[in-house]
GROMACS .gro file of C-alpha atoms in nm:
model
  503
    1MET     CA    1  19.648  14.592   8.129
    2THR     CA    2  19.454  14.439   7.841
    3SER     CA    3  19.185  14.627   7.652
    4ASN     CA    4  18.929  14.368   7.770
    5GLU     CA    5  19.013  14.437   8.136
    6SER     CA    6  18.969  14.810   8.083
    7LEU     CA    7  18.638  14.755   7.903
    8ASN     CA    8  18.509  14.528   8.181
    9ARG     CA    9  18.592  14.787   8.448
   10ARG     CA   10  18.400  15.059   8.267
   11TYR     CA   11  18.109  14.825   8.196
   12ARG     CA   12  18.080  14.737   8.567
   13ARG     CA   13  18.080  15.104   8.657
   14ARG     CA   14  17.807  15.198   8.410
   15SER     CA   15  17.595  14.902   8.518
   16TYR     CA   16  17.628  15.014   8.880
   17LEU     CA   17  17.508  15.363   8.796
   18LYS     CA   18  17.213  15.244   8.589
   19GLY     CA   19  17.101  14.994   8.849
   20CYS     CA   20  17.099  15.263   9.115
   21LEU     CA   21  16.932  15.542   8.925
   22ILE     CA   22  16.671  15.418   8.682
   23GLY     CA   23  16.335  15.288   8.794
   24LEU     CA   24  16.056  15.123   8.603
   25GLY     CA   25  15.934  15.276   8.280
   26THR     CA   26  16.018  15.644   8.249
   27ALA     CA   27  16.028  15.706   8.624
   28VAL     CA   28  16.337  15.804   8.819
   29SER     CA   29  16.422  15.601   9.127
   30ALA     CA   30  16.592  15.858   9.350
   31GLY     CA   31  16.551  15.694   9.690
   32GLY     CA   32  16.769  15.435   9.857
   33VAL     CA   33  17.073  15.493   9.637
   34VAL     CA   34  17.407  15.393   9.785
   35SER     CA   35  17.700  15.633   9.804
   36ALA     CA   36  17.877  15.728   9.483
   37THR     CA   37  18.214  15.737   9.660
   38ASP     CA   38  18.428  15.422   9.639
   39SER     CA   39  18.737  15.342   9.845
   40GLU     CA   40  19.075  15.470   9.722
   41ASN     CA   41  19.182  15.125   9.602
   42ASP     CA   42  18.855  15.073   9.416
   43ARG     CA   43  18.895  15.409   9.246
   44GLU     CA   44  19.253  15.347   9.137
   45ASP     CA   45  19.164  15.003   9.000
   46GLU     CA   46  18.931  15.172   8.751
   47TYR     CA   47  19.211  15.356   8.569
   48GLU     CA   48  19.513  15.251   8.368
   49THR     CA   49  19.707  15.562   8.474
   50VAL     CA   50  19.702  15.728   8.818
   51VAL     CA   51  19.877  16.065   8.857
   52ASP     CA   52  19.961  16.242   9.183
   53VAL     CA   53  19.940  16.600   9.058
   54VAL     CA   54  20.189  16.732   9.315
   55GLU     CA   55  20.445  16.471   9.216
   56ALA     CA   56  20.374  16.575   8.856
   57GLY     CA   57  20.470  16.934   8.939
   58ALA     CA   58  20.151  17.107   9.054
   59ASP     CA   59  20.192  17.370   9.326
   60ASP     CA   60  19.991  17.270   9.634
   61GLY     CA   61  20.056  17.599   9.812
   62GLY     CA   62  19.811  17.810   9.612
   63SER     CA   63  20.068  18.040   9.449
   64GLU     CA   64  20.106  17.914   9.091
   65SER     CA   65  19.832  17.800   8.855
   66VAL     CA   66  19.805  17.422   8.833
   67THR     CA   67  19.608  17.421   8.506
   68PRO     CA   68  19.917  17.370   8.283
   69VAL     CA   69  20.016  17.060   8.483
   70LEU     CA   70  19.663  16.920   8.469
   71ARG     CA   71  19.645  16.983   8.097
   72GLU     CA   72  19.970  16.795   8.043
   73HIS     CA   73  19.859  16.481   8.227
   74VAL     CA   74  19.481  16.454   8.176
   75GLY     CA   75  19.366  16.192   7.926
   76ASP     CA   76  19.166  15.876   7.868
   77ASP     CA   77  19.169  15.609   8.137
   78THR     CA   78  19.349  15.848   8.376
   79LEU     CA   79  19.285  15.947   8.737
   80LEU     CA   80  19.433  16.273   8.867
   81GLU     CA   81  19.473  16.270   9.246
   82PHE     CA   82  19.504  16.592   9.446
   83PRO     CA   83  19.670  16.547   9.788
   84GLU     CA   84  19.592  16.785  10.073
   85GLY     CA   85  19.672  17.141   9.972
   86ARG     CA   86  19.554  17.454   9.791
   87TYR     CA   87  19.545  17.453   9.410
   88TYR     CA   88  19.525  17.789   9.233
   89MET     CA   89  19.359  17.803   8.890
   90ASP     CA   90  19.347  18.105   8.658
   91GLU     CA   91  19.223  17.936   8.339
   92GLN     CA   92  18.988  17.652   8.259
   93LEU     CA   93  19.087  17.291   8.195
   94ARG     CA   94  18.897  17.171   7.888
   95LEU     CA   95  18.870  16.811   7.764
   96THR     CA   96  18.625  16.670   7.510
   97ASP     CA   97  18.537  16.331   7.366
   98PHE     CA   98  18.715  16.153   7.653
   99GLU     CA   99  18.681  15.808   7.804
  100ASN     CA  100  18.711  15.727   8.176
  101VAL     CA  101  18.868  16.032   8.343
  102GLY     CA  102  18.875  16.110   8.714
  103PHE     CA  103  18.966  16.398   8.947
  104VAL     CA  104  18.979  16.314   9.317
  105GLY     CA  105  19.082  16.540   9.603
  106GLU     CA  106  19.196  16.435   9.949
  107ASP     CA  107  19.135  16.745  10.165
  108ALA     CA  108  19.216  16.946   9.853
  109THR     CA  109  19.102  17.305   9.799
  110LEU     CA  110  19.063  17.469   9.458
  111VAL     CA  111  19.134  17.843   9.459
  112PRO     CA  112  19.000  18.035   9.156
  113ALA     CA  113  19.161  18.358   9.044
  114THR     CA  114  18.962  18.680   9.064
  115TYR     CA  115  18.735  18.780   8.778
  116ARG     CA  116  18.993  19.022   8.640
  117GLU     CA  117  19.284  18.780   8.671
  118PHE     CA  118  19.110  18.474   8.528
  119ASP     CA  119  19.165  18.396   8.160
  120GLY     CA  120  18.812  18.467   8.042
  121PRO     CA  121  18.564  18.474   7.887
  122GLN     CA  122  18.543  18.097   7.960
  123TYR     CA  123  18.490  18.131   8.333
  124ARG     CA  124  18.506  17.766   8.437
  125LEU     CA  125  18.759  17.566   8.634
  126PHE     CA  126  18.679  17.236   8.459
  127ARG     CA  127  18.495  17.199   8.129
  128MET     CA  128  18.461  16.827   8.073
  129GLY     CA  129  18.282  16.750   7.750
  130THR     CA  130  18.056  16.962   7.532
  131SER     CA  131  17.719  16.892   7.375
  132ASP     CA  132  17.890  16.819   7.043
  133ALA     CA  133  18.177  16.615   7.191
  134PRO     CA  134  18.069  16.470   7.526
  135GLY     CA  135  18.285  16.240   7.730
  136ARG     CA  136  18.205  15.907   7.890
  137ASP     CA  137  18.270  15.796   8.250
  138LEU     CA  138  18.370  16.102   8.451
  139ARG     CA  139  18.447  16.111   8.824
  140PHE     CA  140  18.489  16.440   9.012
  141GLU     CA  141  18.492  16.433   9.390
  142GLY     CA  142  18.646  16.547   9.716
  143PHE     CA  143  18.708  16.921   9.666
  144ARG     CA  144  18.648  17.241   9.855
  145VAL     CA  145  18.634  17.552   9.639
  146ASP     CA  146  18.749  17.870   9.812
  147GLN     CA  147  18.547  18.161   9.672
  148THR     CA  148  18.568  18.369   9.990
  149ALA     CA  149  18.793  18.630   9.827
  150SER     CA  150  18.612  18.910   9.647
  151GLU     CA  151  18.505  18.849   9.284
  152THR     CA  152  18.615  18.485   9.268
  153GLY     CA  153  18.277  18.323   9.194
  154ILE     CA  154  18.307  18.083   8.902
  155ARG     CA  155  18.162  17.768   8.747
  156VAL     CA  156  18.346  17.484   8.919
  157LEU     CA  157  18.245  17.206   8.682
  158SER     CA  158  18.071  17.189   8.346
  159ALA     CA  159  18.019  16.818   8.275
  160GLN     CA  160  17.854  16.684   7.960
  161VAL     CA  161  17.885  16.308   7.936
  162GLU     CA  162  17.706  16.034   7.747
  163ASP     CA  163  17.701  15.802   8.048
  164GLY     CA  164  17.876  15.735   8.378
  165LEU     CA  165  17.884  16.071   8.559
  166VAL     CA  166  17.985  16.062   8.928
  167VAL     CA  167  18.023  16.391   9.119
  168ALA     CA  168  18.051  16.382   9.497
  169ASN     CA  169  18.154  16.592   9.796
  170VAL     CA  170  18.213  16.928   9.631
  171PHE     CA  171  18.176  17.220   9.873
  172VAL     CA  172  18.183  17.580   9.749
  173ASP     CA  173  18.269  17.835  10.021
  174GLY     CA  174  18.179  18.198   9.968
  175VAL     CA  175  17.920  18.399   9.773
  176HIS     CA  176  17.928  18.364   9.395
  177ASP     CA  177  18.002  18.732   9.338
  178SER     CA  178  18.168  18.766   8.994
  179GLY     CA  179  17.856  18.752   8.776
  180THR     CA  180  17.977  18.449   8.579
  181TRP     CA  181  17.802  18.114   8.525
  182GLY     CA  182  17.684  17.938   8.840
  183PRO     CA  183  17.882  17.662   9.015
  184GLY     CA  184  17.764  17.355   8.824
  185LEU     CA  185  17.627  17.240   8.489
  186PHE     CA  186  17.553  16.869   8.440
  187ASN     CA  187  17.409  16.692   8.134
  188VAL     CA  188  17.384  16.324   8.043
  189THR     CA  189  17.353  16.334   7.665
  190ASP     CA  190  17.265  15.970   7.589
  191PRO     CA  191  16.898  15.879   7.655
  192ASP     CA  192  17.018  15.549   7.804
  193GLY     CA  193  17.295  15.714   8.008
  194SER     CA  194  17.289  15.802   8.376
  195GLY     CA  195  17.472  16.008   8.633
  196ARG     CA  196  17.476  16.106   8.996
  197VAL     CA  197  17.564  16.430   9.175
  198GLU     CA  198  17.601  16.374   9.548
  199ARG     CA  199  17.660  16.652   9.802
  200PHE     CA  200  17.738  16.933   9.560
  201CYS     CA  201  17.697  17.227   9.796
  202ALA     CA  202  17.702  17.603   9.742
  203SER     CA  203  17.519  17.720  10.050
  204ASP     CA  204  17.626  18.086  10.032
  205GLY     CA  205  17.439  18.148   9.706
  206GLY     CA  206  17.518  18.420   9.454
  207ARG     CA  207  17.488  18.792   9.384
  208HIS     CA  208  17.268  18.959   9.126
  209VAL     CA  209  17.472  19.025   8.813
  210ASP     CA  210  17.419  19.400   8.847
  211GLU     CA  211  17.620  19.390   9.171
  212THR     CA  212  17.920  19.220   9.009
  213PRO     CA  213  18.207  19.319   8.776
  214ASN     CA  214  18.027  19.135   8.495
  215ALA     CA  215  17.716  19.354   8.514
  216GLY     CA  216  17.486  19.358   8.212
  217THR     CA  217  17.601  19.029   8.061
  218MET     CA  218  17.325  18.792   8.176
  219TRP     CA  219  16.967  18.780   8.300
  220ARG     CA  220  16.964  18.834   8.677
  221GLY     CA  221  17.277  18.632   8.744
  222PRO     CA  222  17.394  18.278   8.810
  223THR     CA  223  17.189  17.965   8.866
  224GLY     CA  224  17.318  17.731   9.135
  225ILE     CA  225  17.302  17.405   8.935
  226SER     CA  226  17.194  17.394   8.571
  227VAL     CA  227  17.073  17.101   8.361
  228ASP     CA  228  17.000  17.236   8.015
  229HIS     CA  229  16.834  17.126   7.690
  230HIS     CA  230  17.124  16.894   7.599
  231HIS     CA  231  17.032  16.656   7.883
  232ARG     CA  232  16.871  16.335   7.753
  233GLY     CA  233  16.941  16.066   8.014
  234THR     CA  234  16.890  16.025   8.389
  235LEU     CA  235  17.045  16.238   8.664
  236VAL     CA  236  17.001  16.211   9.040
  237PHE     CA  237  17.096  16.493   9.277
  238ASP     CA  238  17.148  16.350   9.625
  239GLY     CA  239  17.199  16.562   9.936
  240CYS     CA  240  17.286  16.882   9.749
  241VAL     CA  241  17.271  17.220   9.923
  242LEU     CA  242  17.211  17.555   9.750
  243GLY     CA  243  17.171  17.901   9.897
  244GLY     CA  244  16.997  18.191   9.730
  245PHE     CA  245  17.091  18.239   9.365
  246PRO     CA  246  16.940  18.528   9.165
  247ASP     CA  247  16.809  18.313   8.878
  248ASN     CA  248  16.715  17.965   9.007
  249GLY     CA  249  16.862  17.722   9.255
  250LEU     CA  250  16.849  17.382   9.081
  251TYR     CA  251  16.716  17.448   8.731
  252VAL     CA  252  16.637  17.164   8.488
  253SER     CA  253  16.531  17.306   8.151
  254SER     CA  254  16.555  16.986   7.946
  255GLU     CA  255  16.232  16.863   7.787
  256THR     CA  256  16.362  16.511   7.726
  257GLY     CA  257  16.568  16.395   8.024
  258ARG     CA  258  16.481  16.250   8.365
  259VAL     CA  259  16.590  16.404   8.696
  260GLY     CA  260  16.558  16.295   9.058
  261VAL     CA  261  16.622  16.509   9.365
  262ASP     CA  262  16.688  16.298   9.675
  263GLY     CA  263  16.714  16.498   9.998
  264GLY     CA  264  16.914  16.816  10.022
  265ARG     CA  265  16.840  17.175  10.125
  266PHE     CA  266  16.749  17.462   9.892
  267ARG     CA  267  16.694  17.822   9.997
  268ASN     CA  268  16.580  18.163   9.872
  269SER     CA  269  16.660  18.149   9.501
  270GLY     CA  270  16.480  18.370   9.252
  271THR     CA  271  16.205  18.220   9.032
  272ALA     CA  272  16.237  17.884   9.212
  273SER     CA  273  16.472  17.704   9.447
  274ILE     CA  274  16.396  17.382   9.256
  275ARG     CA  275  16.263  17.413   8.899
  276LEU     CA  276  16.208  17.102   8.690
  277SER     CA  277  16.117  17.010   8.333
  278GLY     CA  278  16.157  16.679   8.149
  279THR     CA  279  15.990  16.353   8.067
  280ALA     CA  280  15.995  16.249   8.435
  281GLY     CA  281  16.106  16.404   8.762
  282GLU     CA  282  16.103  16.318   9.130
  283ILE     CA  283  16.171  16.521   9.443
  284ARG     CA  284  16.198  16.316   9.761
  285ASP     CA  285  16.279  16.420  10.119
  286ALA     CA  286  16.410  16.764  10.018
  287THR     CA  287  16.374  17.076  10.234
  288ILE     CA  288  16.307  17.410  10.069
  289THR     CA  289  16.301  17.739  10.261
  290VAL     CA  290  16.186  18.086  10.160
  291ASP     CA  291  16.260  18.332  10.439
  292GLU     CA  292  16.450  18.608  10.256
  293ASN     CA  293  16.450  18.785   9.919
  294PRO     CA  294  16.818  18.873   9.873
  295HIS     CA  295  16.784  18.970   9.504
  296ASP     CA  296  16.456  19.165   9.508
  297SER     CA  297  16.292  18.891   9.302
  298ARG     CA  298  15.931  18.941   9.196
  299GLY     CA  299  15.858  18.576   9.267
  300GLN     CA  300  16.032  18.297   9.457
  301HIS     CA  301  15.846  17.969   9.425
  302ALA     CA  302  15.994  17.701   9.646
  303ILE     CA  303  15.924  17.435   9.380
  304ARG     CA  304  15.815  17.499   9.024
  305LEU     CA  305  15.728  17.221   8.780
  306ASP     CA  306  15.749  17.370   8.432
  307ARG     CA  307  15.667  17.122   8.157
  308GLY     CA  308  15.694  16.756   8.068
  309GLY     CA  309  15.552  16.420   8.161
  310ARG     CA  310  15.523  16.281   8.513
  311PHE     CA  311  15.644  16.454   8.829
  312GLU     CA  312  15.630  16.301   9.175
  313LEU     CA  313  15.696  16.484   9.504
  314GLU     CA  314  15.718  16.281   9.822
  315GLY     CA  315  15.843  16.361  10.172
  316VAL     CA  316  15.900  16.724  10.075
  317THR     CA  317  15.915  17.002  10.336
  318VAL     CA  318  15.849  17.360  10.227
  319ASP     CA  319  15.894  17.626  10.494
  320ALA     CA  320  15.804  17.973  10.364
  321PRO     CA  321  15.768  18.214  10.658
  322ARG     CA  322  15.820  18.506  10.414
  323PRO     CA  323  15.657  18.375  10.096
  324ASN     CA  324  15.716  18.555   9.768
  325GLY     CA  325  15.546  18.312   9.532
  326ASP     CA  326  15.363  17.983   9.565
  327ALA     CA  327  15.516  17.708   9.775
  328ILE     CA  328  15.457  17.455   9.495
  329ARG     CA  329  15.346  17.566   9.151
  330VAL     CA  330  15.258  17.322   8.876
  331MET     CA  331  15.269  17.499   8.540
  332ASN     CA  332  15.046  17.454   8.234
  333ASP     CA  333  15.254  17.208   8.031
  334VAL     CA  334  15.287  16.937   8.298
  335GLU     CA  335  15.101  16.619   8.204
  336ARG     CA  336  15.079  16.461   8.549
  337ALA     CA  337  15.180  16.558   8.902
  338SER     CA  338  15.153  16.394   9.243
  339ILE     CA  339  15.237  16.538   9.585
  340ALA     CA  340  15.240  16.300   9.879
  341ASP     CA  341  15.351  16.268  10.241
  342SER     CA  342  15.469  16.628  10.252
  343ARG     CA  343  15.452  16.936  10.475
  344ILE     CA  344  15.400  17.296  10.362
  345ALA     CA  345  15.403  17.609  10.578
  346VAL     CA  346  15.316  17.949  10.426
  347GLY     CA  347  15.356  18.272  10.621
  348ASP     CA  348  15.140  18.583  10.638
  349ARG     CA  349  15.133  18.694  10.274
  350PRO     CA  350  14.871  18.615  10.005
  351ASN     CA  351  15.047  18.324   9.834
  352SER     CA  352  14.919  17.974   9.768
  353GLY     CA  353  15.048  17.653   9.919
  354ILE     CA  354  14.988  17.442   9.606
  355ARG     CA  355  14.876  17.594   9.276
  356ILE     CA  356  14.764  17.376   8.985
  357ASP     CA  357  14.752  17.585   8.666
  358PRO     CA  358  14.474  17.547   8.403
  359GLY     CA  359  14.678  17.350   8.148
  360VAL     CA  360  14.805  17.083   8.388
  361GLY     CA  361  14.682  16.728   8.327
  362SER     CA  362  14.587  16.498   8.614
  363ALA     CA  363  14.710  16.569   8.967
  364THR     CA  364  14.687  16.404   9.309
  365ILE     CA  365  14.757  16.549   9.653
  366GLU     CA  366  14.766  16.289   9.929
  367ASP     CA  367  14.868  16.288  10.297
  368VAL     CA  368  14.985  16.650  10.294
  369ASP     CA  369  14.986  16.902  10.582
  370ILE     CA  370  14.946  17.267  10.486
  371GLU     CA  371  14.975  17.542  10.746
  372ILE     CA  372  14.878  17.875  10.592
  373ASP     CA  373  14.872  18.209  10.772
  374GLY     CA  374  14.843  18.443  10.474
  375SER     CA  375  14.529  18.526  10.279
  376GLY     CA  376  14.594  18.283   9.994
  377ASN     CA  377  14.457  17.944   9.895
  378ALA     CA  378  14.616  17.645  10.061
  379VAL     CA  379  14.527  17.463   9.737
  380ARG     CA  380  14.431  17.649   9.420
  381ILE     CA  381  14.300  17.433   9.134
  382LEU     CA  382  14.247  17.618   8.806
  383GLY     CA  383  14.112  17.508   8.468
  384THR     CA  384  13.741  17.488   8.387
  385ASP     CA  385  13.803  17.235   8.107
  386ALA     CA  386  14.085  17.039   8.270
  387THR     CA  387  14.112  16.689   8.415
  388GLY     CA  388  14.003  16.627   8.772
  389VAL     CA  389  14.229  16.654   9.075
  390ASP     CA  390  14.218  16.424   9.378
  391LEU     CA  391  14.281  16.544   9.734
  392GLU     CA  392  14.294  16.276   9.999
  393ASP     CA  393  14.397  16.301  10.366
  394VAL     CA  394  14.497  16.667  10.330
  395ARG     CA  395  14.512  16.866  10.655
  396ILE     CA  396  14.491  17.246  10.643
  397THR     CA  397  14.552  17.462  10.950
  398GLY     CA  398  14.667  17.818  11.027
  399ASP     CA  399  14.538  18.169  11.082
  400ALA     CA  400  14.481  18.276  10.721
  401ALA     CA  401  14.234  18.557  10.668
  402GLY     CA  402  13.970  18.566  10.398
  403THR     CA  403  14.069  18.915  10.285
  404THR     CA  404  14.232  18.840   9.949
  405LEU     CA  405  14.145  18.481   9.860
  406ARG     CA  406  13.846  18.374  10.060
  407HIS     CA  407  13.874  17.994  10.058
  408ALA     CA  408  14.134  17.751  10.186
  409ILE     CA  409  14.065  17.535   9.877
  410PHE     CA  410  13.949  17.687   9.549
  411CYS     CA  411  13.852  17.447   9.269
  412GLU     CA  412  13.740  17.526   8.913
  413ARG     CA  413  13.778  17.175   8.768
  414SER     CA  414  13.518  16.908   8.723
  415GLU     CA  415  13.535  16.551   8.855
  416CYS     CA  416  13.749  16.641   9.156
  417ARG     CA  417  13.752  16.432   9.473
  418PHE     CA  418  13.799  16.565   9.826
  419VAL     CA  419  13.822  16.271  10.065
  420GLY     CA  420  13.944  16.263  10.425
  421LEU     CA  421  14.008  16.637  10.445
  422SER     CA  422  14.060  16.825  10.769
  423VAL     CA  423  14.029  17.202  10.727
  424ASP     CA  424  14.069  17.424  11.033
  425GLN     CA  425  14.071  17.787  10.916
  426ARG     CA  426  13.941  18.030  11.177
  427GLY     CA  427  14.121  18.346  11.074
  428PRO     CA  428  13.947  18.684  11.033
  429ASP     CA  429  13.756  18.840  10.742
  430LYS     CA  430  13.519  18.555  10.664
  431ARG     CA  431  13.771  18.281  10.592
  432ARG     CA  432  13.600  17.985  10.427
  433GLY     CA  433  13.692  17.623  10.355
  434LEU     CA  434  13.613  17.487  10.007
  435GLU     CA  435  13.462  17.652   9.700
  436ILE     CA  436  13.347  17.409   9.429
  437ARG     CA  437  13.295  17.550   9.080
  438GLY     CA  438  13.343  17.233   8.875
  439ASP     CA  439  13.078  16.971   8.802
  440ASP     CA  440  13.065  16.615   8.939
  441ALA     CA  441  13.271  16.685   9.251
  442THR     CA  442  13.276  16.452   9.552
  443VAL     CA  443  13.334  16.554   9.914
  444ALA     CA  444  13.347  16.266  10.162
  445ASP     CA  445  13.466  16.170  10.511
  446SER     CA  446  13.588  16.524  10.579
  447GLU     CA  447  13.572  16.784  10.852
  448PHE     CA  448  13.564  17.163  10.817
  449GLU     CA  449  13.584  17.430  11.088
  450THR     CA  450  13.607  17.780  10.943
  451THR     CA  451  13.525  18.138  11.037
  452HIS     CA  452  13.260  18.172  10.769
  453THR     CA  453  13.075  17.919  10.549
  454PRO     CA  454  13.295  17.607  10.521
  455ILE     CA  455  13.162  17.472  10.187
  456VAL     CA  456  13.032  17.675   9.893
  457VAL     CA  457  12.894  17.524   9.572
  458ASN     CA  458  12.917  17.798   9.312
  459GLY     CA  459  12.763  17.716   8.974
  460ALA     CA  460  12.855  17.347   8.987
  461ASP     CA  461  12.631  17.053   8.898
  462GLY     CA  462  12.635  16.691   9.011
  463VAL     CA  463  12.805  16.759   9.346
  464ALA     CA  464  12.793  16.485   9.613
  465ILE     CA  465  12.871  16.557   9.980
  466GLU     CA  466  12.859  16.272  10.230
  467ASP     CA  467  12.982  16.174  10.576
  468THR     CA  468  13.116  16.525  10.628
  469ARG     CA  469  13.101  16.769  10.918
  470ALA     CA  470  13.110  17.142  10.839
  471ALA     CA  471  13.081  17.411  11.105
  472SER     CA  472  13.114  17.789  11.101
  473ALA     CA  473  13.280  17.960  11.396
  474GLY     CA  474  13.118  18.289  11.295
  475ASP     CA  475  12.792  18.383  11.127
  476GLY     CA  476  12.812  18.158  10.822
  477TYR     CA  477  12.614  17.851  10.717
  478SER     CA  478  12.758  17.501  10.705
  479LEU     CA  479  12.690  17.486  10.330
  480ARG     CA  480  12.588  17.747  10.076
  481ILE     CA  481  12.460  17.661   9.729
  482ILE     CA  482  12.472  17.958   9.490
  483ASP     CA  483  12.168  18.022   9.272
  484ASP     CA  484  12.313  17.909   8.938
  485SER     CA  485  12.423  17.570   9.071
  486GLY     CA  486  12.275  17.238   8.959
  487SER     CA  487  12.209  16.923   9.157
  488VAL     CA  488  12.375  16.872   9.497
  489SER     CA  489  12.322  16.544   9.684
  490LEU     CA  490  12.373  16.524  10.060
  491ALA     CA  491  12.406  16.209  10.273
  492ALA     CA  492  12.497  16.140  10.636
  493ASN     CA  493  12.646  16.486  10.694
  494GLU     CA  494  12.662  16.698  11.010
  495PHE     CA  495  12.579  17.061  10.930
  496PRO     CA  496  12.514  17.236  11.262
  497ASP     CA  497  12.481  17.580  11.098
  498GLY     CA  498  12.238  17.472  10.833
  499VAL     CA  499  12.227  17.495  10.454
  500ARG     CA  500  12.156  17.808  10.254
  501ASP     CA  501  12.021  17.705   9.915
  502ASP     CA  502  11.974  18.000   9.677
  503ARG     CA  503  11.864  17.795   9.375
   0.00000   0.00000   0.00000
């Protein structure tokens, strides 16, 4: 094979990845991406050398470590194929500064040694690239990882590549119970590089480090999938599944890279089941559940957006029957956030559905259903000096009480818009609908039915309410204007319970 043929193959592969993953500008295009898995012939055509690891001497019966055989044959422009069988590993395979390397299993199972038998402290099966010496063009797919034996939890793959990362169909069976690093770390180190992780699944989650043989060595314990500060490019996680990990589920801590989450299921991790930072991030069609607190976490947000540029959530489902944190929390250092076409259900505890912190820039919430049964805010908008937030076609239902947080929507910001809302909150203890504390707010084309006063203007000026129906099922007014409020204009509204104006 000529060097030009090899170069052309790798160029086609990188072009394929970039075309699938990168949208316009700084956004991530996570939806509609075709499968990362090629046919066997297509895969083999990408490599100059193809090695059947069993024919090369690896034990496929799970008795002898295969790492020495892999180490002997791995190299640039090489594909290692694992036929059906069980492959025992008691030390990591490490390769840096590589070009075009693949590992493909066909009904192959990787079997890690126990914590005490593994050659630590580098508790990884595969370490492919480092931040100082990343590789380029890495394929890793088609493996089960048998962690069902006690104390065999381990990092399956640490991959740091400049460009061309493909990981697919990796299924980890068993609880991550050794207290070592979580199952996956993935970084694309080149700002123009891209990668894809498809169906990387560790549904059994992990144990708190204090319940493992490695107690006292890390904070809380493993994260399911990590993307750290060395990530600079674009990564898409498609159809991944993570159970409850004691730190985070999918945790992106990079301030410079771009990450998309397309589908998948995430459940019961501490801090957050999905936690994102970066210049741009998208979560589309993912399902996040909080129905258990296996690690006694003080907070378990379903989704937490930490810091960075633009974040877009669309088609997201959050089901939190036992909430222990906000369903979606947008933290102070986020410049822009949008949540659209999504469904949120919050059980009977005082947690918010969506919380916008004071330092967040602009935010929009559109076509979102929120069912809330606990005494929290369905939407909590904080920041007296912050940019306005738009809510449009938001539907709020449920039996939430007014005991802890009185209003379904609480808003401190100025220049906010509430258009096309439907708020049905008839729980006990004087549950209310919307409290406006920021100036120049608009409420239009909306309907409120609450136990107590549906709309309260509290110290705000320049408020406009039009084409809106607001009714109290109890002894409240339709609208109350607190005495220190400024101007409030009303037009074409239906207020059957009247207006109490204390100005």
